[in-house]
Tab-separated table of C-alpha atoms in Angstrom:
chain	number	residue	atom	x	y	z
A	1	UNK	CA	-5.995	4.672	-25.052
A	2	UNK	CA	-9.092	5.419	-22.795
A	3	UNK	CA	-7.817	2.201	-20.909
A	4	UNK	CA	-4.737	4.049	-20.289
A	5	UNK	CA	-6.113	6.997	-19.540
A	6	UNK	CA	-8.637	6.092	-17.107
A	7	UNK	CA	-6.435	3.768	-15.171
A	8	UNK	CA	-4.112	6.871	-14.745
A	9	UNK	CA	-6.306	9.547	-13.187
A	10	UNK	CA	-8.053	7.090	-10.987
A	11	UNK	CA	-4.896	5.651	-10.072
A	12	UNK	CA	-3.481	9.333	-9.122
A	13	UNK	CA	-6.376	11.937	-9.612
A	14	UNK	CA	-3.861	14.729	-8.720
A	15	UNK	CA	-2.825	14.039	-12.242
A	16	UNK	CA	-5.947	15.508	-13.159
A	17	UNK	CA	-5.076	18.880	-10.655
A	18	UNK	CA	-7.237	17.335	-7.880
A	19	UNK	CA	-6.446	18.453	-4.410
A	20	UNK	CA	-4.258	15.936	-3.046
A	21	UNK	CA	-5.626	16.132	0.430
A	22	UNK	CA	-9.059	15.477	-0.803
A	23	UNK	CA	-8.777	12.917	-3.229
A	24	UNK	CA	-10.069	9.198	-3.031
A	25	UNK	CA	-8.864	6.626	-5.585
A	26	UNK	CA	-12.091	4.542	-6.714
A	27	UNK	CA	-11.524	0.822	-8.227
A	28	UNK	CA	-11.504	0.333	-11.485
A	29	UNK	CA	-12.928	-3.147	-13.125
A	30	UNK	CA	-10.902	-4.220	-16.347
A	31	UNK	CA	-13.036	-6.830	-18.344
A	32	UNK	CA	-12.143	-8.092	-21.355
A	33	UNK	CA	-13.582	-10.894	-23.893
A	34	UNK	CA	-12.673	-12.029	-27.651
A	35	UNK	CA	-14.866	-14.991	-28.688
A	36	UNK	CA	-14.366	-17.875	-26.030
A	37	UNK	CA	-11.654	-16.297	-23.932
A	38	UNK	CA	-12.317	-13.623	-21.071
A	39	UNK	CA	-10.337	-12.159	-18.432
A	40	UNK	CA	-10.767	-9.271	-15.728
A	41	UNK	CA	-8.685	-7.359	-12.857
A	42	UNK	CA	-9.592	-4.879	-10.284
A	43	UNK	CA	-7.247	-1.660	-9.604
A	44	UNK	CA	-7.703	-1.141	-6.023
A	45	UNK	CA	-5.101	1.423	-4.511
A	46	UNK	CA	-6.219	0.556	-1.174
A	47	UNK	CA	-9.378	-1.186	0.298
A	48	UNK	CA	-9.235	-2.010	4.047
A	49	UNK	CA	-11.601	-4.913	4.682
A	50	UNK	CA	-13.311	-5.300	8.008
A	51	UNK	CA	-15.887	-8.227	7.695
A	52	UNK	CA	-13.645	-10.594	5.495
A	53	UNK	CA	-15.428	-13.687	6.461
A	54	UNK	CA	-12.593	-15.516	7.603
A	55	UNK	CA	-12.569	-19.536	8.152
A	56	UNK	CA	-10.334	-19.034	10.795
A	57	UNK	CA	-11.824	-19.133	14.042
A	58	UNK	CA	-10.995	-16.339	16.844
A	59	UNK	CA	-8.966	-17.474	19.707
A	60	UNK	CA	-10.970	-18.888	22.492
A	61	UNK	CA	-8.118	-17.536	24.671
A	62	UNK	CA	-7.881	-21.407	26.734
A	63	UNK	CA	-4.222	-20.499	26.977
A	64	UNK	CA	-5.308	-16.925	28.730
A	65	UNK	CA	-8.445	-17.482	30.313
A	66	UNK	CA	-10.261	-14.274	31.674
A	67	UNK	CA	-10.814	-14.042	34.956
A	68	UNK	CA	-14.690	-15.674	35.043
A	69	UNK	CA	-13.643	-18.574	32.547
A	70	UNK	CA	-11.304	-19.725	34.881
A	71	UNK	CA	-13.773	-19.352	37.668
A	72	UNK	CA	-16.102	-21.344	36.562
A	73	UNK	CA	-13.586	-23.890	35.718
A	74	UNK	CA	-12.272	-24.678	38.903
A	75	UNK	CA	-16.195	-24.301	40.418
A	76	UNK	CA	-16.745	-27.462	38.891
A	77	UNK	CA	-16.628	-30.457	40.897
A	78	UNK	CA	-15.703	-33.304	38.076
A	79	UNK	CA	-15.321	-36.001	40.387
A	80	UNK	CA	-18.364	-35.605	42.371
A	81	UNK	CA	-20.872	-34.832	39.181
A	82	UNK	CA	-23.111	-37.202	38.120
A	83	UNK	CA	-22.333	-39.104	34.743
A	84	UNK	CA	-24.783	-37.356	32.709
A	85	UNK	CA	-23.501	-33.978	33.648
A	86	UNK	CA	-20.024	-35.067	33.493
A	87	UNK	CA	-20.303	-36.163	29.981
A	88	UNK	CA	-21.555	-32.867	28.889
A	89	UNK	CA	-18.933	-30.178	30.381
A	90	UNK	CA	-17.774	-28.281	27.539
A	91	UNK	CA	-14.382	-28.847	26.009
A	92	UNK	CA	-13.565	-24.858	26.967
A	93	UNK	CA	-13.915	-25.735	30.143
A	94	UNK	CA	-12.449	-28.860	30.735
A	95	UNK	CA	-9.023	-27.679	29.012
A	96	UNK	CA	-8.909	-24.522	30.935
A	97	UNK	CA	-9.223	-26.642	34.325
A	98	UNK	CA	-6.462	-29.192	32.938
A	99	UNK	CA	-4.144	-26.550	31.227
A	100	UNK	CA	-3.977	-25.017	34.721
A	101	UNK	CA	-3.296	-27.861	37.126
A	102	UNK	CA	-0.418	-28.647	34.153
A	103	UNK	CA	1.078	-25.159	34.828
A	104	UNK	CA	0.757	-25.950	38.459
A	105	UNK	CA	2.548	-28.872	38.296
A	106	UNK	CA	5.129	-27.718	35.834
A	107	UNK	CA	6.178	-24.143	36.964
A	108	UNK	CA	3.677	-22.037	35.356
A	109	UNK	CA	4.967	-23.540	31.670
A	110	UNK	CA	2.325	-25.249	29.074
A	111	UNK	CA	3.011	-28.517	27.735
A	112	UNK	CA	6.413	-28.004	25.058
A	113	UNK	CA	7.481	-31.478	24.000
A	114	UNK	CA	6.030	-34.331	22.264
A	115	UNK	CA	5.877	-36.486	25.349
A	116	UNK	CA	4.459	-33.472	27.657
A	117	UNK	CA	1.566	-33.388	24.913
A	118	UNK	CA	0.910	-36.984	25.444
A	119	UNK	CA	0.850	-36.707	29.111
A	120	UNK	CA	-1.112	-33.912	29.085
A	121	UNK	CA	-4.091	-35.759	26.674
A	122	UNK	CA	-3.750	-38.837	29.089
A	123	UNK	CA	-4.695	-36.213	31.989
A	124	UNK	CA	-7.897	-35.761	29.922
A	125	UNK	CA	-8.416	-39.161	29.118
A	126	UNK	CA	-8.091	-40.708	32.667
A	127	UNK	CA	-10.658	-38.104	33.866
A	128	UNK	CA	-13.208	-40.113	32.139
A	129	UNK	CA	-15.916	-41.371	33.762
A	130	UNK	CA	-17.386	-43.510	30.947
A	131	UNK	CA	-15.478	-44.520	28.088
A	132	UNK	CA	-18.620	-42.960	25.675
A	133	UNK	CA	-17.830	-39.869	26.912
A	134	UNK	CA	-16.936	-37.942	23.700
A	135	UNK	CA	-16.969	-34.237	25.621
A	136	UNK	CA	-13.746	-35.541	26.624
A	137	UNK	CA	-12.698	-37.223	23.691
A	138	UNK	CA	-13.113	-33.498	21.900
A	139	UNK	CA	-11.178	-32.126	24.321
A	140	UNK	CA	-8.236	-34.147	23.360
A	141	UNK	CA	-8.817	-33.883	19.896
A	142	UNK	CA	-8.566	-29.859	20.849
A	143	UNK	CA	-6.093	-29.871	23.391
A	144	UNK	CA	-3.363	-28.314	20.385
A	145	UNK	CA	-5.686	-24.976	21.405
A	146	UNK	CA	-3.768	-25.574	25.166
A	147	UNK	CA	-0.255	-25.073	24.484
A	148	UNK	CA	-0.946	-23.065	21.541
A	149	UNK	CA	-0.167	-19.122	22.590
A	150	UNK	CA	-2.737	-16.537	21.980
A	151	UNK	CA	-1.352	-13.733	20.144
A	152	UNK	CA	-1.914	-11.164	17.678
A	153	UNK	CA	-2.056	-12.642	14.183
A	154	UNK	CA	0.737	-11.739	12.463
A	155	UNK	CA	-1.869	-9.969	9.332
A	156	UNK	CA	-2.934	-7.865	11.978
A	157	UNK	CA	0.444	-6.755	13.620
A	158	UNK	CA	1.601	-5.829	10.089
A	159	UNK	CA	-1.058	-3.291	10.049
A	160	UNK	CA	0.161	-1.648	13.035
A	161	UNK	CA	3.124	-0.918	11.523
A	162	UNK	CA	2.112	0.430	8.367
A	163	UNK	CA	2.466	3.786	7.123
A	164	UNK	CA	-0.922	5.057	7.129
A	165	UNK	CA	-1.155	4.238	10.764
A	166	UNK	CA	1.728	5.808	11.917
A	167	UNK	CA	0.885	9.202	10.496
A	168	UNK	CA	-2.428	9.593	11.054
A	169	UNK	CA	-4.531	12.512	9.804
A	170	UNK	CA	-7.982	13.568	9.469
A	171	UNK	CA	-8.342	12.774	6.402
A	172	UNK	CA	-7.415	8.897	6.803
A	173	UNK	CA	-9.728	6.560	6.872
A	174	UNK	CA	-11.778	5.217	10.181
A	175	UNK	CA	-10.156	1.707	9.647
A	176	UNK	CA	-6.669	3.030	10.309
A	177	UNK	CA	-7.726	4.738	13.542
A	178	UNK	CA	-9.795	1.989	14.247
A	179	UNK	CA	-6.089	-0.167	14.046
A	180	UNK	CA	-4.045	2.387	15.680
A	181	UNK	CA	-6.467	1.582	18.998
A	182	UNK	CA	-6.307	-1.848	18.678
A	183	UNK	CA	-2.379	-1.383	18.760
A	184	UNK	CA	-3.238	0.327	22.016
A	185	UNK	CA	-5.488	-2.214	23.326
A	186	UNK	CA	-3.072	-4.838	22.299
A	187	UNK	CA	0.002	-3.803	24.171
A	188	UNK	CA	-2.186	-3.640	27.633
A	189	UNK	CA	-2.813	-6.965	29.480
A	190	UNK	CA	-3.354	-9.644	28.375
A	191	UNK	CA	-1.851	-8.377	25.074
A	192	UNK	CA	-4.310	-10.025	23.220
A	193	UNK	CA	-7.208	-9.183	20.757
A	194	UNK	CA	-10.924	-8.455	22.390
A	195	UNK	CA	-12.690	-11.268	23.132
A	196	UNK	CA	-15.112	-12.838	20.296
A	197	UNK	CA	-18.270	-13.996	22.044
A	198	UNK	CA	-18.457	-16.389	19.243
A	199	UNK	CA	-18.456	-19.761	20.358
A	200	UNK	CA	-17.826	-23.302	17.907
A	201	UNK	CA	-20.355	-25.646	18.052
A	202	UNK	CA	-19.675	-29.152	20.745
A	203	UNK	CA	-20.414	-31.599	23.177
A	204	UNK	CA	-22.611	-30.091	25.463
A	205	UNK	CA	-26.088	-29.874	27.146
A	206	UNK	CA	-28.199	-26.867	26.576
A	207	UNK	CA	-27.669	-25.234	30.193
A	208	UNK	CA	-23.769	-25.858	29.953
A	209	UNK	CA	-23.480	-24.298	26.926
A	210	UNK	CA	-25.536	-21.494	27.279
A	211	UNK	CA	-23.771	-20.713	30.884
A	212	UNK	CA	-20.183	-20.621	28.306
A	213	UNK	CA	-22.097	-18.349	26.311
A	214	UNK	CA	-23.056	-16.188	28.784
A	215	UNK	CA	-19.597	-15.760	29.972
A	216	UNK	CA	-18.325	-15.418	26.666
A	217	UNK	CA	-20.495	-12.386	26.090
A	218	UNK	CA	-19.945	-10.348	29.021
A	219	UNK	CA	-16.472	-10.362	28.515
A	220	UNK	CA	-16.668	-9.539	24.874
A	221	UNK	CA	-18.798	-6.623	25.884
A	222	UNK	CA	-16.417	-6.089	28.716
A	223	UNK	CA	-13.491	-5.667	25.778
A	224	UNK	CA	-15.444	-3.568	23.308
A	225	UNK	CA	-16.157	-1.269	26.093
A	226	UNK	CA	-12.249	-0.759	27.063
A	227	UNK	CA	-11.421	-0.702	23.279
A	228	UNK	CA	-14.065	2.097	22.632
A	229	UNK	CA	-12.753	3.969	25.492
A	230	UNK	CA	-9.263	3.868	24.057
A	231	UNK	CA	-10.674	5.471	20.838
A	232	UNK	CA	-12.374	7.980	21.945
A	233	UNK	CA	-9.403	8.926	24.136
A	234	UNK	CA	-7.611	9.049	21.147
A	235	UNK	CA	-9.967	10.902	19.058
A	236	UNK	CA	-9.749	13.342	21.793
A	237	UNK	CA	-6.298	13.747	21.561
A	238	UNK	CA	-5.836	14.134	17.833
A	239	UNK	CA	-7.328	15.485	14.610
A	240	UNK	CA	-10.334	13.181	15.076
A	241	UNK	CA	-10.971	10.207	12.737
A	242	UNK	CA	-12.030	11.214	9.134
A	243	UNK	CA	-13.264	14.216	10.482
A	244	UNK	CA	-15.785	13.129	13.917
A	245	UNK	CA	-15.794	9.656	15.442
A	246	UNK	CA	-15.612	6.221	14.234
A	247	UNK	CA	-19.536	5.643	13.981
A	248	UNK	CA	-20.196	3.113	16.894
A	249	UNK	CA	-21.384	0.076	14.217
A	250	UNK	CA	-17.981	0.544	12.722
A	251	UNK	CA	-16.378	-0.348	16.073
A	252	UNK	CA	-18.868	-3.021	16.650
A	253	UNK	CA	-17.761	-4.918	13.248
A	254	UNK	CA	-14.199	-4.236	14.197
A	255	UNK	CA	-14.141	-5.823	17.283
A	256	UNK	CA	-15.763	-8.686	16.242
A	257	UNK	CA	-13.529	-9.556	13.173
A	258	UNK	CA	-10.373	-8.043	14.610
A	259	UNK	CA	-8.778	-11.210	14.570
A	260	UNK	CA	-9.420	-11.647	10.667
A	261	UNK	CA	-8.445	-8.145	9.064
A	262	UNK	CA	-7.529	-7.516	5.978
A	263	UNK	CA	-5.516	-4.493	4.181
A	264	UNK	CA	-5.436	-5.086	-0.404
A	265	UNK	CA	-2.806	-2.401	-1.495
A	266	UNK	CA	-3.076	-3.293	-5.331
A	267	UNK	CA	-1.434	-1.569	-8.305
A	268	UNK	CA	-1.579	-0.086	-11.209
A	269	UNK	CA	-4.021	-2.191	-13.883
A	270	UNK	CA	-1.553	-3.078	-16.473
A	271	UNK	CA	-1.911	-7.073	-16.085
A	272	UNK	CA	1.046	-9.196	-16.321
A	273	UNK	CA	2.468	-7.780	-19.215
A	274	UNK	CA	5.295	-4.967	-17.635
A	275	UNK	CA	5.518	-7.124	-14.440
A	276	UNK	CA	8.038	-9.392	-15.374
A	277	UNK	CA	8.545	-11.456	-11.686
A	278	UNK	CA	4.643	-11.915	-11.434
A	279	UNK	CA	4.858	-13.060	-14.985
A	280	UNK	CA	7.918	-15.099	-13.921
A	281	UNK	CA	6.035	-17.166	-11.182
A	282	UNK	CA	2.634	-17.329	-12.858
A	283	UNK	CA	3.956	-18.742	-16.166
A	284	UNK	CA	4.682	-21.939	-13.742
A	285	UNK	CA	2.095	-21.811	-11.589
A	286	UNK	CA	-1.051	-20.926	-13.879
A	287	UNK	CA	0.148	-21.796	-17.554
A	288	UNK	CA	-3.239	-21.895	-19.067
A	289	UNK	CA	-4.376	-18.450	-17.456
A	290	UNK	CA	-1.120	-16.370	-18.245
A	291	UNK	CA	-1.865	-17.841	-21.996
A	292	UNK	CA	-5.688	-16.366	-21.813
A	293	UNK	CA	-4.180	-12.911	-20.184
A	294	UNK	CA	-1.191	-12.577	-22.603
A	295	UNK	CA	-3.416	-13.748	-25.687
A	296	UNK	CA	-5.793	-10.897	-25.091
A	297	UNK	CA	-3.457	-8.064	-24.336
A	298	UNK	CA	-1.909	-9.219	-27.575
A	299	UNK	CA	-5.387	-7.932	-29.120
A	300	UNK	CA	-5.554	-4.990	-27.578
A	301	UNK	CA	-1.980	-3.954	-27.744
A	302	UNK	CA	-2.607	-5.004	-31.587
A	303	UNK	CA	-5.654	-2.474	-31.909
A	304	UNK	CA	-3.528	0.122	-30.141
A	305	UNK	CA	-0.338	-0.155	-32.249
A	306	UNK	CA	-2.256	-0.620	-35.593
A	307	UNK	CA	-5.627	1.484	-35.073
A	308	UNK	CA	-7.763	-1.670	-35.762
A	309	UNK	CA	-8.980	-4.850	-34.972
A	310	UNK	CA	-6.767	-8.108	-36.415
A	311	UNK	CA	-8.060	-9.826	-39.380
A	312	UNK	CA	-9.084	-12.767	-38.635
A	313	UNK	CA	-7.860	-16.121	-39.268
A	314	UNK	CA	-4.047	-16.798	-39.800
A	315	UNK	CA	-1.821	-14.389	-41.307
A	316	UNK	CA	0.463	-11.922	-40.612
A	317	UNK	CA	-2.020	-10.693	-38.156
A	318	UNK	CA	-1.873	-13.508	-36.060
A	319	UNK	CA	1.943	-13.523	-36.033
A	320	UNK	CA	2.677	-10.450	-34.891
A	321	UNK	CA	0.162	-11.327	-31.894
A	322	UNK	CA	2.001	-14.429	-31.619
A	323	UNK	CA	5.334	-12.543	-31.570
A	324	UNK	CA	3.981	-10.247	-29.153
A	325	UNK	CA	3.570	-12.655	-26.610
A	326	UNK	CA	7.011	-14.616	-26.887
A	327	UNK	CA	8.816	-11.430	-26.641
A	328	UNK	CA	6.921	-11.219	-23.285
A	329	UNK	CA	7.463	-14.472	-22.152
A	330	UNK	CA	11.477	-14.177	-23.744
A	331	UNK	CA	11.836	-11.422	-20.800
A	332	UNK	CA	11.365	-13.798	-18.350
A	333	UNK	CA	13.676	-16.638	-18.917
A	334	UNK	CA	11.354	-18.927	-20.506
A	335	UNK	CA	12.271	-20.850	-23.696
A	336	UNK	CA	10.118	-22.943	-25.907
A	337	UNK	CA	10.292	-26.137	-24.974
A	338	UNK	CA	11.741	-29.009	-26.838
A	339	UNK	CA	9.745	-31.035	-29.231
A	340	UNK	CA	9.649	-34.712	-28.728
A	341	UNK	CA	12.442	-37.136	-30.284
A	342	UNK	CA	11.841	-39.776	-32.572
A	343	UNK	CA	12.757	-43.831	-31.666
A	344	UNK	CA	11.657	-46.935	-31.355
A	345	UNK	CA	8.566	-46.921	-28.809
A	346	UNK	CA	8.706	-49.988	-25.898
A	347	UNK	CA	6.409	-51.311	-24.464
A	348	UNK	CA	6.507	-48.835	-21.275
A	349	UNK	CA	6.901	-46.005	-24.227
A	350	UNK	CA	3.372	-46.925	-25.931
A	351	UNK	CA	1.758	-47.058	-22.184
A	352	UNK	CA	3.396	-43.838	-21.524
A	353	UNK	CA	2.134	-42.622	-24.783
A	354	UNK	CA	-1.151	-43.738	-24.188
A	355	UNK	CA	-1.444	-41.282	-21.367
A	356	UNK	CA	-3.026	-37.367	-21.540
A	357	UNK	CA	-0.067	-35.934	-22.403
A	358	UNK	CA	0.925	-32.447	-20.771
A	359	UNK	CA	-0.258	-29.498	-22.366
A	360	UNK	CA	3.280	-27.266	-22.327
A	361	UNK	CA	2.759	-23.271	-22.307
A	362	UNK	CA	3.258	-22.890	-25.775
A	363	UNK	CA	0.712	-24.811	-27.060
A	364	UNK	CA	-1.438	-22.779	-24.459
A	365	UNK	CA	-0.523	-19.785	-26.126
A	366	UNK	CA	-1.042	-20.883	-29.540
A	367	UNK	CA	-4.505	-22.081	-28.378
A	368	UNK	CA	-5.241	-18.979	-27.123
A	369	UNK	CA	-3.843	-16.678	-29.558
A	370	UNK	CA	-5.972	-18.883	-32.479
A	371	UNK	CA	-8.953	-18.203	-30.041
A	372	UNK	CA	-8.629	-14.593	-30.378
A	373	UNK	CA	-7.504	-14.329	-34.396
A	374	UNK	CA	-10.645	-16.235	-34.884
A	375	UNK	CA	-13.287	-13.613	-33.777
A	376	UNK	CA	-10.733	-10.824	-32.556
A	377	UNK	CA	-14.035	-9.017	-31.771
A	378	UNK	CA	-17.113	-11.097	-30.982
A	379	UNK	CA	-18.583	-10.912	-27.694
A	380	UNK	CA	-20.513	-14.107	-27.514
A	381	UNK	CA	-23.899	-14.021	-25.024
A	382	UNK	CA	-22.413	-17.133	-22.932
A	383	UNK	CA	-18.995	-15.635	-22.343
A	384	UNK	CA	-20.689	-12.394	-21.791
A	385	UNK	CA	-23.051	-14.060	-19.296
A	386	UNK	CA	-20.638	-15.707	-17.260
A	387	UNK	CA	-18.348	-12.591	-16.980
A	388	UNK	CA	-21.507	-10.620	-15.712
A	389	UNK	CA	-22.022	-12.954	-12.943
A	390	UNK	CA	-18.124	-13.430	-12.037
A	391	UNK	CA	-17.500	-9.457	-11.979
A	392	UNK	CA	-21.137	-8.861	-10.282
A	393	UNK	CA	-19.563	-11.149	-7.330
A	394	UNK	CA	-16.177	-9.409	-6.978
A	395	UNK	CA	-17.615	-5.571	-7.626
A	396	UNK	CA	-20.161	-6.532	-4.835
A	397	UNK	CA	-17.746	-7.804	-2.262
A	398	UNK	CA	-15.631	-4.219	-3.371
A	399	UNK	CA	-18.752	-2.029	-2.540
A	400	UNK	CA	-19.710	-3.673	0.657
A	401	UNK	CA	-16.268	-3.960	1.970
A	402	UNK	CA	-17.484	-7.436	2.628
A	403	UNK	CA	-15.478	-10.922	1.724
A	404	UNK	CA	-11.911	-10.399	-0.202
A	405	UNK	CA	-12.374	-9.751	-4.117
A	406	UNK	CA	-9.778	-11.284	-6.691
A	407	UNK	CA	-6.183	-9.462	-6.247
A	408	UNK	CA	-5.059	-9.729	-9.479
A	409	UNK	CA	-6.507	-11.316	-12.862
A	410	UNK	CA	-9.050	-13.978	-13.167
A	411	UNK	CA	-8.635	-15.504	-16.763
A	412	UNK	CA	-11.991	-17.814	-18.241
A	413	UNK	CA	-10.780	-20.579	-20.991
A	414	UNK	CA	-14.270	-21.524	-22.173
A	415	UNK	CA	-12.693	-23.950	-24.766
A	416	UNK	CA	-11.474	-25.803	-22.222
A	417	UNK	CA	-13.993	-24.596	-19.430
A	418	UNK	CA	-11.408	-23.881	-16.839
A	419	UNK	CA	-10.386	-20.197	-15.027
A	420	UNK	CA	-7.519	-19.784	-13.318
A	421	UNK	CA	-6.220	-16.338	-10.845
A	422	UNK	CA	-2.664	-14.812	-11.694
A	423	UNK	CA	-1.202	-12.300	-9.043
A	424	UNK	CA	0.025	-9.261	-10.209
């Protein structure tokens, strides 16, 4: 009942007679253990993540070069370099220079087909002056960065057309504002992102590099400064952001991980068991976990019903647990699956046989469900340990607004020393 109560009013505090204009929604961390078997979920209304530590690398913008990139390109004489300097131009540069004597040659158009690709590696290739040189051989190996458009992911586009940055307010918070500028700075020239001055390590002498650094950076500065310009024009024209401007460290993080943003709009902690399509599509994809989750909202749905804990051990106790979760997993479609027949076993049977066979969902549940009738209420100090570190992770990366936490429930299965994530 607290459970319920608490996931309520920090769901929707106005339920509580809270001034809707001044109300935040803080997360809520549901953790939950019986004996061997743990699981937990975060209720997060909605956490905007800046620094996400994305593996996906910002655009190096070789399709759109800025202005100096492309400069510095075409300053380089490749066929008059010597070979030592030759084999250490950076693959930036050297598919910048070829990309654009391709659109030369073809009307302005980037390599399309299969056999245009294939051409335009062979371009690379044949500029070789040694066959060791592996600047070039990276180049090739990168070239899918040439004909592959630079555009605004589509994560990011789908924030500029969500509804809390279309109706902006002073209330709303700095990321949205932050957004609603870089939908600005997006549909100017060259309709891309701001430039990360993050470069990927390669082939390269120090001076080279350091040169493609250089340029890197001033036109990442040069981008920051036109984005920051366009938000302070806009905080000029409107209610202001959260009440004064976006502080400038704010914009600084922005900029640099604009490419990898991230928007969690969760909902309301009950778990799996009133969402019947998440139930539907995790029962297939995470058997073992969904049995964990179901098995322990069986307890507590037991305590709430009855006023105590089960007794433990089998009994009647246990089967109305048990019954608890079929009629669950009845709503969705599923059906207990047929036992094995009987018959003479061949020689390709007893092979077969000898085989792991599959554990089916049922006998996950009844695993699960034993797990919990056994000590419906122990806490044991290893489960408890591991929980502390796996929610210390996830509440950490919720306060700092830094990685992307679990969206949805983690179940642990220390029987069988596995975990698995359900979406709800």
């Amino acid at each position: 009942r607290i459970l319920e109560r608490a996931t309520t009013l920090l769901w929707d505090p106005t339920a509580a007679g809270a001034d809707a204009s001044q109300t935040v929604t803080p997360p809520l961390v549901v953790v939950r253990t019986s004996g061997f078997l743990a699981d937990f979920g975060i209720q997060l209304k909605e956490h905007p993540i800046i620094t996400t530590h994305s593996e996906n690398a910002a655009s190096l913008r070789i399709d759109k070069p800025f202005p100096a990139l492309l400069a510095h390109a075409f300053s380089l004489n490749f066929d008059k370099m010597d070979v030592t300097d030759h084999g250490h131009i950076p693959f930036v540069v050297i598919l910048v220079r070829v990309l654009q004597e391709w659109k030369n040659d073809h009307a302005g158009k980037a390599p399309s087909t299969y056999a245009e690709k294939q051409e335009f590696k062979q371009r690379i290739l044949k500029m070789k002056k040694k066959d060791d040189e592996e600047n070039f051989d990276e180049a090739v190996a990168q070239a899918y960065k040439a004909w592959t458009n630079t555009v605004v992911p589509s994560e990011v586009e789908a924030l500029f057309n969500d509804p809390a940055t279309k109706n902006l307010t002073a209330n709303s918070d700095p990321f949205f504002h932050l957004v609603h500028a870089l939908q600005v700075y997006t549909s100017q020239p060259p309709h891309t992102l701001p430039l990360s001055a993050t470069l990927p390590d390669m082939k390269s002498d120090t001076k080279s590099y350091i040169h493609l650094q250089r340029l890197y950076k001033e036109q990442a500065a040069e981008d920051k400064a036109r984005f920051t310009d366009i938000l302070r024009g806009l905080e000029a024209g409107s209610a202001g952001a959260g009440g004064g401007a976006v502080a400038l460290d704010m914009v600084d993080d922005f900029v640099k991980n604009a490419h990898a943003l991230r928007l969690i709009r969760g909902k309301k902690w009950t778990g799996l068991v009133d969402d019947v399509e998440a139930l539907t599509l995790a029962r297939e994809m995470a058997p073992s976990a969904v049995a964990t989750h179901l098995a322990l909202s069986a307890l507590y749905a037991f305590e709430g019903k009855n006023g105590r804990l089960p007794k433990p051990g089998d009994g009647p106790d246990r089967e109305e647990m048990t019954a608890w979760v079929k009629a669950r997993l009845t709503a969705t479609g599923w059906a207990p699956e047929p036992e094995p027949e009987d018959s003479a076993m061949t020689g390709a049977d007893e092979e077969e046989e000898a085989l792991p066979k599959e554990i089916t969902l049922w006998e996950h549940v009844t695993n699960a469900v034993g797990e919990v009738s056994r000590a419906p209420g122990a806490e044991l100090p290893t489960t408890a340990a591991l929980m502390g570190g796996m929610v210390a992770q996830e509440v950490i990366k919720v306060i700092t607004k830094q990685y992307i936490p679990i969206n949805g429930v983690c179940a642990v299965d220390l029987v069988s020393s596995t975990t698995g994530t359900v979406k709800v």
